PDB file of C-alpha atoms and ligand atoms in Angstrom:
ATOM      1  CA  MET L  13     116.198 123.176  99.754  1.00 90.00           C
ATOM      2  CA  ASN L  14     114.117 120.718  98.137  1.00 96.00           C
ATOM      3  CA  ILE L  15     112.587 117.702 100.154  1.00 98.00           C
ATOM      4  CA  ALA L  16     111.813 114.225  98.864  1.00 98.00           C
ATOM      5  CA  ILE L  17     109.369 111.750  99.804  1.00 98.00           C
ATOM      6  CA  ASP L  18     108.887 108.135  98.531  1.00 98.00           C
ATOM      7  CA  GLY L  19     107.670 105.492  99.315  1.00 97.00           C
ATOM      8  CA  PRO L  20     104.513 102.900  99.077  1.00 96.00           C
ATOM      9  CA  ALA L  21     101.127 103.795  99.127  1.00 92.00           C
ATOM     10  CA  GLY L  22      99.250 104.149 102.431  1.00 91.00           C
ATOM     11  CA  ALA L  23     102.638 104.825 104.009  1.00 95.00           C
ATOM     12  CA  GLY L  24     101.420 108.565 105.062  1.00 94.00           C
ATOM     13  CA  LYS L  25     103.530 110.707 102.294  1.00 96.00           C
ATOM     14  CA  SER L  26     100.819 113.321 101.210  1.00 95.00           C
ATOM     15  CA  THR L  27      99.183 113.352 104.830  1.00 95.00           C
ATOM     16  CA  ILE L  28     102.795 114.190 106.259  1.00 97.00           C
ATOM     17  CA  ALA L  29     104.147 115.946 103.246  1.00 97.00           C
ATOM     18  CA  LYS L  30     101.411 118.426 103.425  1.00 96.00           C
ATOM     19  CA  LYS L  31     101.532 119.594 106.984  1.00 97.00           C
ATOM     20  CA  LEU L  32     105.336 120.200 106.924  1.00 97.00           C
ATOM     21  CA  ALA L  33     104.987 122.351 103.987  1.00 96.00           C
ATOM     22  CA  LYS L  34     102.702 124.381 105.542  1.00 95.00           C
ATOM     23  CA  GLU L  35     104.575 124.435 109.070  1.00 96.00           C
ATOM     24  CA  LEU L  36     108.070 125.356 106.380  1.00 95.00           C
ATOM     25  CA  GLY L  37     106.243 127.786 103.831  1.00 95.00           C
ATOM     26  CA  TYR L  38     107.672 125.025 100.873  1.00 96.00           C
ATOM     27  CA  ILE L  39     104.932 124.591  97.759  1.00 96.00           C
ATOM     28  CA  TYR L  40     104.252 120.896  98.416  1.00 97.00           C
ATOM     29  CA  VAL L  41     104.115 119.440  95.191  1.00 97.00           C
ATOM     30  CA  ASP L  42     101.986 115.289  95.331  1.00 97.00           C
ATOM     31  CA  THR L  43     103.380 113.799  91.856  1.00 98.00           C
ATOM     32  CA  GLY L  44     101.184 110.524  91.915  1.00 97.00           C
ATOM     33  CA  ALA L  45      98.232 112.960  91.087  1.00 98.00           C
ATOM     34  CA  MET L  46     100.048 113.540  87.943  1.00 98.00           C
ATOM     35  CA  TYR L  47     100.114 110.283  87.119  1.00 98.00           C
ATOM     36  CA  ARG L  48      96.599 109.857  88.068  1.00 98.00           C
ATOM     37  CA  ALA L  49      95.733 112.555  85.764  1.00 98.00           C
ATOM     38  CA  MET L  50      97.220 110.716  82.524  1.00 98.00           C
ATOM     39  CA  ALA L  51      96.026 107.829  83.388  1.00 98.00           C
ATOM     40  CA  LEU L  52      92.356 109.283  84.406  1.00 98.00           C
ATOM     41  CA  TYR L  53      93.138 110.420  80.845  1.00 98.00           C
ATOM     42  CA  PHE L  54      93.340 107.296  79.134  1.00 98.00           C
ATOM     43  CA  LEU L  55      90.550 105.853  80.990  1.00 98.00           C
ATOM     44  CA  GLU L  56      88.684 107.956  79.335  1.00 98.00           C
ATOM     45  CA  GLN L  57      89.565 107.658  75.786  1.00 98.00           C
ATOM     46  CA  GLY L  58      89.201 103.842  76.157  1.00 98.00           C
ATOM     47  CA  ILE L  59      92.799 103.263  76.223  1.00 98.00           C
ATOM     48  CA  ALA L  60      93.767  99.120  77.872  1.00 98.00           C
ATOM     49  CA  PRO L  61      96.715  99.562  79.677  1.00 97.00           C
ATOM     50  CA  GLU L  62      98.646  97.250  77.872  1.00 97.00           C
ATOM     51  CA  GLU L  63      98.370  98.676  74.821  1.00 98.00           C
ATOM     52  CA  GLU L  64     101.808 101.076  75.167  1.00 97.00           C
ATOM     53  CA  ALA L  65     101.976 102.215  71.868  1.00 98.00           C
ATOM     54  CA  ALA L  66      98.104 104.119  71.978  1.00 98.00           C
ATOM     55  CA  ILE L  67      99.534 105.333  75.552  1.00 98.00           C
ATOM     56  CA  ALA L  68     102.763 106.307  74.085  1.00 98.00           C
ATOM     57  CA  ALA L  69     100.159 108.720  71.474  1.00 98.00           C
ATOM     58  CA  ALA L  70      97.183 109.597  73.887  1.00 98.00           C
ATOM     59  CA  ALA L  71     100.494 110.248  76.738  1.00 98.00           C
ATOM     60  CA  GLU L  72     101.559 112.803  73.817  1.00 97.00           C
ATOM     61  CA  ARG L  73      98.146 114.562  73.704  1.00 96.00           C
ATOM     62  CA  ALA L  74      97.786 114.487  77.254  1.00 97.00           C
ATOM     63  CA  GLU L  75      98.525 118.193  79.125  1.00 96.00           C
ATOM     64  CA  VAL L  76      99.658 117.734  82.924  1.00 97.00           C
ATOM     65  CA  SER L  77      99.461 121.046  85.104  1.00 96.00           C
ATOM     66  CA  ILE L  78      99.129 121.869  88.138  1.00 95.00           C
ATOM     67  CA  CYS L  79      98.380 124.856  90.385  1.00 95.00           C
ATOM     68  CA  TYR L  80      96.948 125.757  93.882  1.00 94.00           C
ATOM     69  CA  GLN L  81      93.927 127.008  95.355  1.00 93.00           C
ATOM     70  CA  ASP L  82      93.966 127.982  98.924  1.00 89.00           C
ATOM     71  CA  GLY L  83      97.793 126.774  98.763  1.00 87.00           C
ATOM     72  CA  GLN L  84      95.691 122.882  98.250  1.00 91.00           C
ATOM     73  CA  GLN L  85      97.214 121.517  94.909  1.00 94.00           C
ATOM     74  CA  GLN L  86      94.904 121.212  91.841  1.00 97.00           C
ATOM     75  CA  VAL L  87      95.365 118.703  88.313  1.00 97.00           C
ATOM     76  CA  LEU L  88      95.108 120.422  85.288  1.00 98.00           C
ATOM     77  CA  LEU L  89      94.327 117.830  82.315  1.00 98.00           C
ATOM     78  CA  ASN L  90      94.434 119.713  78.921  1.00 97.00           C
ATOM     79  CA  GLY L  91      92.948 122.663  80.849  1.00 96.00           C
ATOM     80  CA  GLU L  92      90.605 120.816  82.790  1.00 98.00           C
ATOM     81  CA  ASN L  93      90.852 120.900  86.411  1.00 98.00           C
ATOM     82  CA  VAL L  94      90.756 116.919  87.379  1.00 98.00           C
ATOM     83  CA  ASN L  95      91.386 116.840  91.308  1.00 96.00           C
ATOM     84  CA  GLY L  96      88.011 115.744  91.573  1.00 95.00           C
ATOM     85  CA  ARG L  97      88.089 113.062  89.849  1.00 97.00           C
ATOM     86  CA  ILE L  98      91.207 111.274  90.614  1.00 97.00           C
ATOM     87  CA  ARG L  99      90.955 109.439  93.882  1.00 92.00           C
ATOM     88  CA  ARG L 100      89.057 106.556  92.472  1.00 90.00           C
ATOM     89  CA  GLU L 101      90.249 103.223  93.239  1.00 86.00           C
ATOM     90  CA  GLU L 102      90.372 102.597  89.433  1.00 93.00           C
ATOM     91  CA  VAL L 103      92.390 105.828  88.674  1.00 96.00           C
ATOM     92  CA  GLY L 104      94.921 104.407  91.071  1.00 92.00           C
ATOM     93  CA  ASN L 105      95.273 101.247  89.689  1.00 91.00           C
ATOM     94  CA  MET L 106      95.004 102.578  86.471  1.00 96.00           C
ATOM     95  CA  ALA L 107      98.475 104.652  87.137  1.00 96.00           C
ATOM     96  CA  SER L 108     100.210 101.945  88.659  1.00 93.00           C
ATOM     97  CA  ALA L 109      99.806 100.071  85.303  1.00 95.00           C
ATOM     98  CA  THR L 110     100.954 102.951  82.771  1.00 97.00           C
ATOM     99  CA  SER L 111     104.140 104.572  84.812  1.00 96.00           C
ATOM    100  CA  ILE L 112     105.243 101.903  83.664  1.00 95.00           C
ATOM    101  CA  TYR L 113     106.072 103.508  80.378  1.00 97.00           C
ATOM    102  CA  PRO L 114     108.917 105.800  79.672  1.00 96.00           C
ATOM    103  CA  ALA L 115     106.375 107.802  77.180  1.00 97.00           C
ATOM    104  CA  VAL L 116     104.701 108.480  80.639  1.00 97.00           C
ATOM    105  CA  ARG L 117     107.027 108.919  82.832  1.00 97.00           C
ATOM    106  CA  THR L 118     109.403 111.726  80.342  1.00 96.00           C
ATOM    107  CA  LYS L 119     107.049 113.810  80.489  1.00 96.00           C
ATOM    108  CA  LEU L 120     105.842 114.350  83.635  1.00 98.00           C
ATOM    109  CA  VAL L 121     109.476 114.270  85.469  1.00 98.00           C
ATOM    110  CA  ALA L 122     110.509 117.254  83.247  1.00 97.00           C
ATOM    111  CA  LEU L 123     107.361 118.757  85.099  1.00 96.00           C
ATOM    112  CA  GLN L 124     108.019 117.402  88.458  1.00 98.00           C
ATOM    113  CA  GLN L 125     111.792 118.846  87.643  1.00 98.00           C
ATOM    114  CA  LYS L 126     110.827 121.924  85.911  1.00 96.00           C
ATOM    115  CA  LEU L 127     108.330 123.000  89.606  1.00 95.00           C
ATOM    116  CA  ALA L 128     111.065 122.273  92.429  1.00 96.00           C
ATOM    117  CA  LYS L 129     114.113 124.504  89.996  1.00 95.00           C
ATOM    118  CA  SER L 130     111.069 127.639  90.754  1.00 93.00           C
ATOM    119  CA  ALA L 131     110.883 127.766  94.552  1.00 92.00           C
ATOM    120  CA  ASP L 132     111.607 125.349  97.710  1.00 94.00           C
ATOM    121  CA  VAL L 133     109.345 121.903  97.352  1.00 97.00           C
ATOM    122  CA  ILE L 134     108.672 118.940  99.322  1.00 98.00           C
ATOM    123  CA  MET L 135     108.366 116.487  96.176  1.00 98.00           C
ATOM    124  CA  ASP L 136     106.459 112.921  97.305  1.00 98.00           C
ATOM    125  CA  GLY L 137     106.433 109.894  95.411  1.00 97.00           C
ATOM    126  CA  ARG L 138     107.601 106.756  93.996  1.00 97.00           C
ATOM    127  CA  ASP L 139     111.110 107.980  92.139  1.00 97.00           C
ATOM    128  CA  ILE L 140     111.326 111.465  93.798  1.00 98.00           C
ATOM    129  CA  GLY L 141     115.634 110.899  95.164  1.00 98.00           C
ATOM    130  CA  THR L 142     116.405 108.300  92.682  1.00 97.00           C
ATOM    131  CA  CYS L 143     115.213 109.710  89.677  1.00 97.00           C
ATOM    132  CA  VAL L 144     113.693 113.212  89.356  1.00 98.00           C
ATOM    133  CA  LEU L 145     115.657 115.041  92.225  1.00 98.00           C
ATOM    134  CA  PRO L 146     119.011 113.104  92.558  1.00 97.00           C
ATOM    135  CA  ASP L 147     120.437 116.442  94.754  1.00 96.00           C
ATOM    136  CA  ALA L 148     117.424 117.305  97.099  1.00 97.00           C
ATOM    137  CA  GLU L 149     119.447 117.848 100.334  1.00 95.00           C
ATOM    138  CA  VAL L 150     116.351 115.860 102.160  1.00 97.00           C
ATOM    139  CA  LYS L 151     115.816 112.099 101.138  1.00 98.00           C
ATOM    140  CA  ILE L 152     112.925 110.206 102.680  1.00 98.00           C
ATOM    141  CA  TYR L 153     112.027 106.843 102.171  1.00 98.00           C
ATOM    142  CA  LEU L 154     108.638 106.563 104.166  1.00 98.00           C
ATOM    143  CA  THR L 155     106.870 102.902 104.756  1.00 98.00           C
ATOM    144  CA  ALA L 156     105.018 101.412 107.035  1.00 97.00           C
ATOM    145  CA  SER L 157     103.491  97.384 106.897  1.00 97.00           C
ATOM    146  CA  ALA L 158     101.233  96.231 104.304  1.00 97.00           C
ATOM    147  CA  TYR L 159      98.834  95.562 106.854  1.00 97.00           C
ATOM    148  CA  THR L 160      99.138  98.849 108.894  1.00 97.00           C
ATOM    149  CA  ARG L 161      98.787 100.555 105.190  1.00 96.00           C
ATOM    150  CA  ALA L 162      95.271  98.831 104.252  1.00 96.00           C
ATOM    151  CA  LYS L 163      94.121  99.897 107.950  1.00 96.00           C
ATOM    152  CA  ARG L 164      94.268 103.024 107.823  1.00 94.00           C
ATOM    153  CA  ARG L 165      92.868 102.746 103.651  1.00 92.00           C
ATOM    154  CA  TYR L 166      90.016 100.542 105.432  1.00 95.00           C
ATOM    155  CA  ASP L 167      89.029 102.969 108.199  1.00 95.00           C
ATOM    156  CA  GLU L 168      88.931 106.173 105.732  1.00 90.00           C
ATOM    157  CA  LEU L 169      86.351 103.946 103.666  1.00 90.00           C
ATOM    158  CA  ARG L 170      84.860 102.802 106.782  1.00 94.00           C
ATOM    159  CA  GLU L 171      84.518 106.766 107.974  1.00 94.00           C
ATOM    160  CA  LYS L 172      83.164 107.638 104.067  1.00 90.00           C
ATOM    161  CA  GLY L 173      80.838 105.211 105.311  1.00 93.00           C
ATOM    162  CA  GLU L 174      82.018 102.341 102.409  1.00 89.00           C
ATOM    163  CA  GLU L 175      81.547  98.862 102.470  1.00 91.00           C
ATOM    164  CA  CYS L 176      85.084  97.685 102.178  1.00 92.00           C
ATOM    165  CA  ASP L 177      86.915  94.213 103.085  1.00 96.00           C
ATOM    166  CA  LEU L 178      90.465  94.554 104.885  1.00 97.00           C
ATOM    167  CA  SER L 179      92.247  91.575 103.618  1.00 97.00           C
ATOM    168  CA  ALA L 180      90.777  92.578  99.537  1.00 95.00           C
ATOM    169  CA  ILE L 181      92.606  95.578 100.302  1.00 94.00           C
ATOM    170  CA  GLN L 182      96.292  94.864 101.581  1.00 97.00           C
ATOM    171  CA  ARG L 183      95.613  91.850  98.873  1.00 95.00           C
ATOM    172  CA  ASP L 184      95.647  94.902  96.595  1.00 92.00           C
ATOM    173  CA  ILE L 185      98.258  97.640  97.954  1.00 93.00           C
ATOM    174  CA  GLU L 186     100.180  94.512  98.353  1.00 95.00           C
ATOM    175  CA  GLU L 187     100.136  94.158  94.111  1.00 93.00           C
ATOM    176  CA  ARG L 188     100.252  97.665  93.896  1.00 92.00           C
ATOM    177  CA  ASP L 189     103.914  97.308  95.785  1.00 94.00           C
ATOM    178  CA  ASP L 190     104.631  94.887  94.107  1.00 95.00           C
ATOM    179  CA  ARG L 191     103.829  96.492  90.648  1.00 93.00           C
ATOM    180  CA  ASP L 192     105.728  99.487  91.936  1.00 93.00           C
ATOM    181  CA  MET L 193     109.269  98.312  93.378  1.00 96.00           C
ATOM    182  CA  HIS L 194     109.617  95.600  90.153  1.00 96.00           C
ATOM    183  CA  ARG L 195     109.051  97.617  86.848  1.00 93.00           C
ATOM    184  CA  GLU L 196     112.103  98.285  84.416  1.00 93.00           C
ATOM    185  CA  THR L 197     111.874 102.532  84.599  1.00 93.00           C
ATOM    186  CA  SER L 198     112.002 103.572  87.570  1.00 95.00           C
ATOM    187  CA  PRO L 199     110.784 101.649  90.116  1.00 96.00           C
ATOM    188  CA  LEU L 200     110.347 102.488  93.843  1.00 97.00           C
ATOM    189  CA  LYS L 201     113.090 101.964  95.996  1.00 97.00           C
ATOM    190  CA  GLN L 202     115.313 103.677  99.395  1.00 98.00           C
ATOM    191  CA  ALA L 203     117.875 105.785  97.853  1.00 98.00           C
ATOM    192  CA  GLU L 204     120.731 105.536  99.084  1.00 97.00           C
ATOM    193  CA  ASP L 205     121.148 108.616 100.604  1.00 96.00           C
ATOM    194  CA  ALA L 206     117.806 108.627 102.225  1.00 98.00           C
ATOM    195  CA  VAL L 207     117.084 108.352 105.505  1.00 98.00           C
ATOM    196  CA  LEU L 208     113.868 105.428 106.180  1.00 98.00           C
ATOM    197  CA  ILE L 209     110.875 106.430 108.541  1.00 98.00           C
ATOM    198  CA  ASP L 210     108.421 103.324 109.760  1.00 97.00           C
ATOM    199  CA  SER L 211     105.151 104.966 110.402  1.00 95.00           C
ATOM    200  CA  SER L 212     103.695 102.052 111.353  1.00 95.00           C
ATOM    201  CA  GLU L 213     103.741 102.644 114.744  1.00 94.00           C
ATOM    202  CA  LEU L 214     103.744 107.127 113.998  1.00 95.00           C
ATOM    203  CA  SER L 215     101.549 109.185 115.084  1.00 95.00           C
ATOM    204  CA  ILE L 216     100.951 111.328 112.848  1.00 95.00           C
ATOM    205  CA  ASP L 217     102.314 114.305 114.099  1.00 97.00           C
ATOM    206  CA  GLY L 218     105.077 111.809 114.838  1.00 97.00           C
ATOM    207  CA  ALA L 219     105.922 111.345 111.633  1.00 97.00           C
ATOM    208  CA  VAL L 220     106.188 114.729 110.610  1.00 98.00           C
ATOM    209  CA  ALA L 221     108.526 115.610 113.545  1.00 98.00           C
ATOM    210  CA  ALA L 222     111.094 112.917 112.557  1.00 98.00           C
ATOM    211  CA  VAL L 223     111.568 113.904 108.861  1.00 98.00           C
ATOM    212  CA  ARG L 224     111.618 117.438 110.826  1.00 97.00           C
ATOM    213  CA  ALA L 225     114.558 116.275 112.259  1.00 97.00           C
ATOM    214  CA  VAL L 226     116.105 115.104 109.476  1.00 97.00           C
ATOM    215  CA  TRP L 227     115.852 118.293 107.896  1.00 97.00           C
ATOM    216  CA  GLN L 228     116.964 119.974 110.486  1.00 96.00           C
ATOM    217  CA  GLU L 229     119.601 117.800 110.407  1.00 95.00           C
ATOM    218  CA  ARG L 230     120.745 118.961 106.925  1.00 93.00           C
ATOM    219  CA  SER L 231     120.224 122.763 107.087  1.00 92.00           C
ATOM    220  CA  ARG L 232     122.423 122.607 109.942  1.00 92.00           C
ATOM    221  CA  LYS L 233     124.633 120.952 107.937  1.00 88.00           C
ATOM    222  CA  ALA L 234     123.808 123.074 105.044  1.00 85.00           C
ATOM    223  CA  ALA L 235     124.108 126.618 106.968  1.00 85.00           C
ATOM    224  CA  GLY L 236     127.262 125.454 108.629  1.00 84.00           C
ATOM    225  CA  GLY L 237     128.700 124.644 104.740  1.00 73.00           C
ATOM    226  CA  ALA L 238     127.752 128.158 103.643  1.00 68.00           C
ATOM    227  CA  ALA L 239     129.447 130.089 106.511  1.00 67.00           C
ATOM    228  CA  ALA L 240     132.840 127.690 106.248  1.00 64.00           C
ATOM    229  CA  GLY L 241     132.410 128.852 102.332  1.00 55.00           C
ATOM    230  CA  GLU L 242     132.265 132.639 103.291  1.00 46.00           C
ATOM    231  CA  GLU L 243     134.702 132.032 105.583  1.00 44.00           C
ATOM    232  CA  ASN L 244     137.226 131.109 102.558  1.00 37.00           C
ATOM    233  CA  THR L 245     135.971 133.407 100.220  1.00 36.00           C
ATOM    234  CA  CYS L 246     137.069 136.269 102.982  1.00 34.00           C
ATOM    235  CA  ARG L 247     140.784 135.263 103.388  1.00 31.00           C
TER     236      ARG L 247
HETATM  237  O1   DC D  27     100.768 108.539  95.095  1.00 67.06           O
HETATM  238  P1   DC D  27      99.747 107.884  94.576  1.00 67.06           P
HETATM  239  O2   DC D  27      98.967 106.897  95.199  1.00 67.06           O
HETATM  240  O3   DC D  27      98.594 108.678  93.775  1.00 67.06           O
HETATM  241  O4   DC D  27     100.170 107.363  92.829  1.00 67.06           O
HETATM  242  C1   DC D  27      99.609 106.884  92.009  1.00 67.06           C
HETATM  243  C2   DC D  27     100.851 105.788  91.512  1.00 67.06           C
HETATM  244  O5   DC D  27     101.566 106.879  90.410  1.00 67.06           O
HETATM  245  C3   DC D  27     101.317 104.701  91.965  1.00 67.06           C
HETATM  246  O6   DC D  27     100.803 103.429  91.871  1.00 67.06           O
HETATM  247  C4   DC D  27     102.739 105.000  91.010  1.00 67.06           C
HETATM  248  C5   DC D  27     103.514 105.409  89.664  1.00 67.06           C
HETATM  249  N1   DC D  27     103.673 107.286  90.327  1.00 67.06           N
HETATM  250  C6   DC D  27     104.465 106.822  89.678  1.00 67.06           C
HETATM  251  O7   DC D  27     105.145 106.103  89.471  1.00 67.06           O
HETATM  252  N2   DC D  27     106.061 107.947  90.214  1.00 67.06           N
HETATM  253  C7   DC D  27     105.768 109.056  91.120  1.00 67.06           C
HETATM  254  N3   DC D  27     106.611 109.270  91.048  1.00 67.06           N
HETATM  255  C8   DC D  27     104.021 108.956  91.331  1.00 67.06           C
HETATM  256  C9   DC D  27     103.309 107.699  91.185  1.00 67.06           C
END
C-alpha cells in the first residue's frame, strides 16, 4: 500500500509522515528534498530561475538519488550527500521557482514512481496524489492556515536562536503557496479522492492519528476486497 500526502509548505507533512512511516514500517520519501537538491545544483551553477533552457540542460546533468542512513532519507546530488545544504530558505525558494519546469519534474517524478514500486511508501509533496501516485490507496491533503504555518516556522527559527519577523515569514509562505498552486505543470491541489485534514488545531499526535484512521479504514477495505476475491475464486 502507498500513502500520498500533499499540502502546502509548513502544514506538517514531513513530521507526520516520518512518525507514521516508523510506526507502520513504511519507507518515508520526501520529494521536496529532491526538488531542493536540483535547486541547489542550479544555484551552484549560477543559473537564474527564469532561464528555462539553461535549467533544462542542467537538469539533464544533475543526478538526484536517495538512500537511507539510520532510517533517515539522505539526498545525493551527483553522488554527493547534500542533505545538510538543502534546508536553507534560498534553496526552498529556488526549488519552488524551478519546480514549475517540465524538464525538472519529469526526471524527479520518474524516480519517485520507481521508488514507490519497490516498497510500501509514505510519500509527501505537492503532486503525489494527483500525478506521481494517482492509484495510491491512501491520499491525504494536509493543510493549515497560513498564520499557523508561519507561526510554526517562526517558533522553529526562534528556538535555534535566529532573529526573524513573523509577518515576513507569513508573506513568504503565501507567495510560495501562490506559486505552487498556480503553476501550469502539476499544481498543488487536493486530489478528488484525497481526505482533507486541517492541522491548524491539531497536535502532531492528533494529526498522525487522523492519517492513521484513514489508513486503517482503507486497509480494512482492501482486506475485505481481497477476501471477497478469494471467495469468488473458490466457487
Ligand atoms: O516540501 P518542500 O518545501 O521541501 O518543497 C520545496 C519546493 O519543491 C516546493 O515549494 C515546491 C516543490 N515541490 C514540488 O513542486 N513537488 C513536490 N512533489 C515536492 C516539492
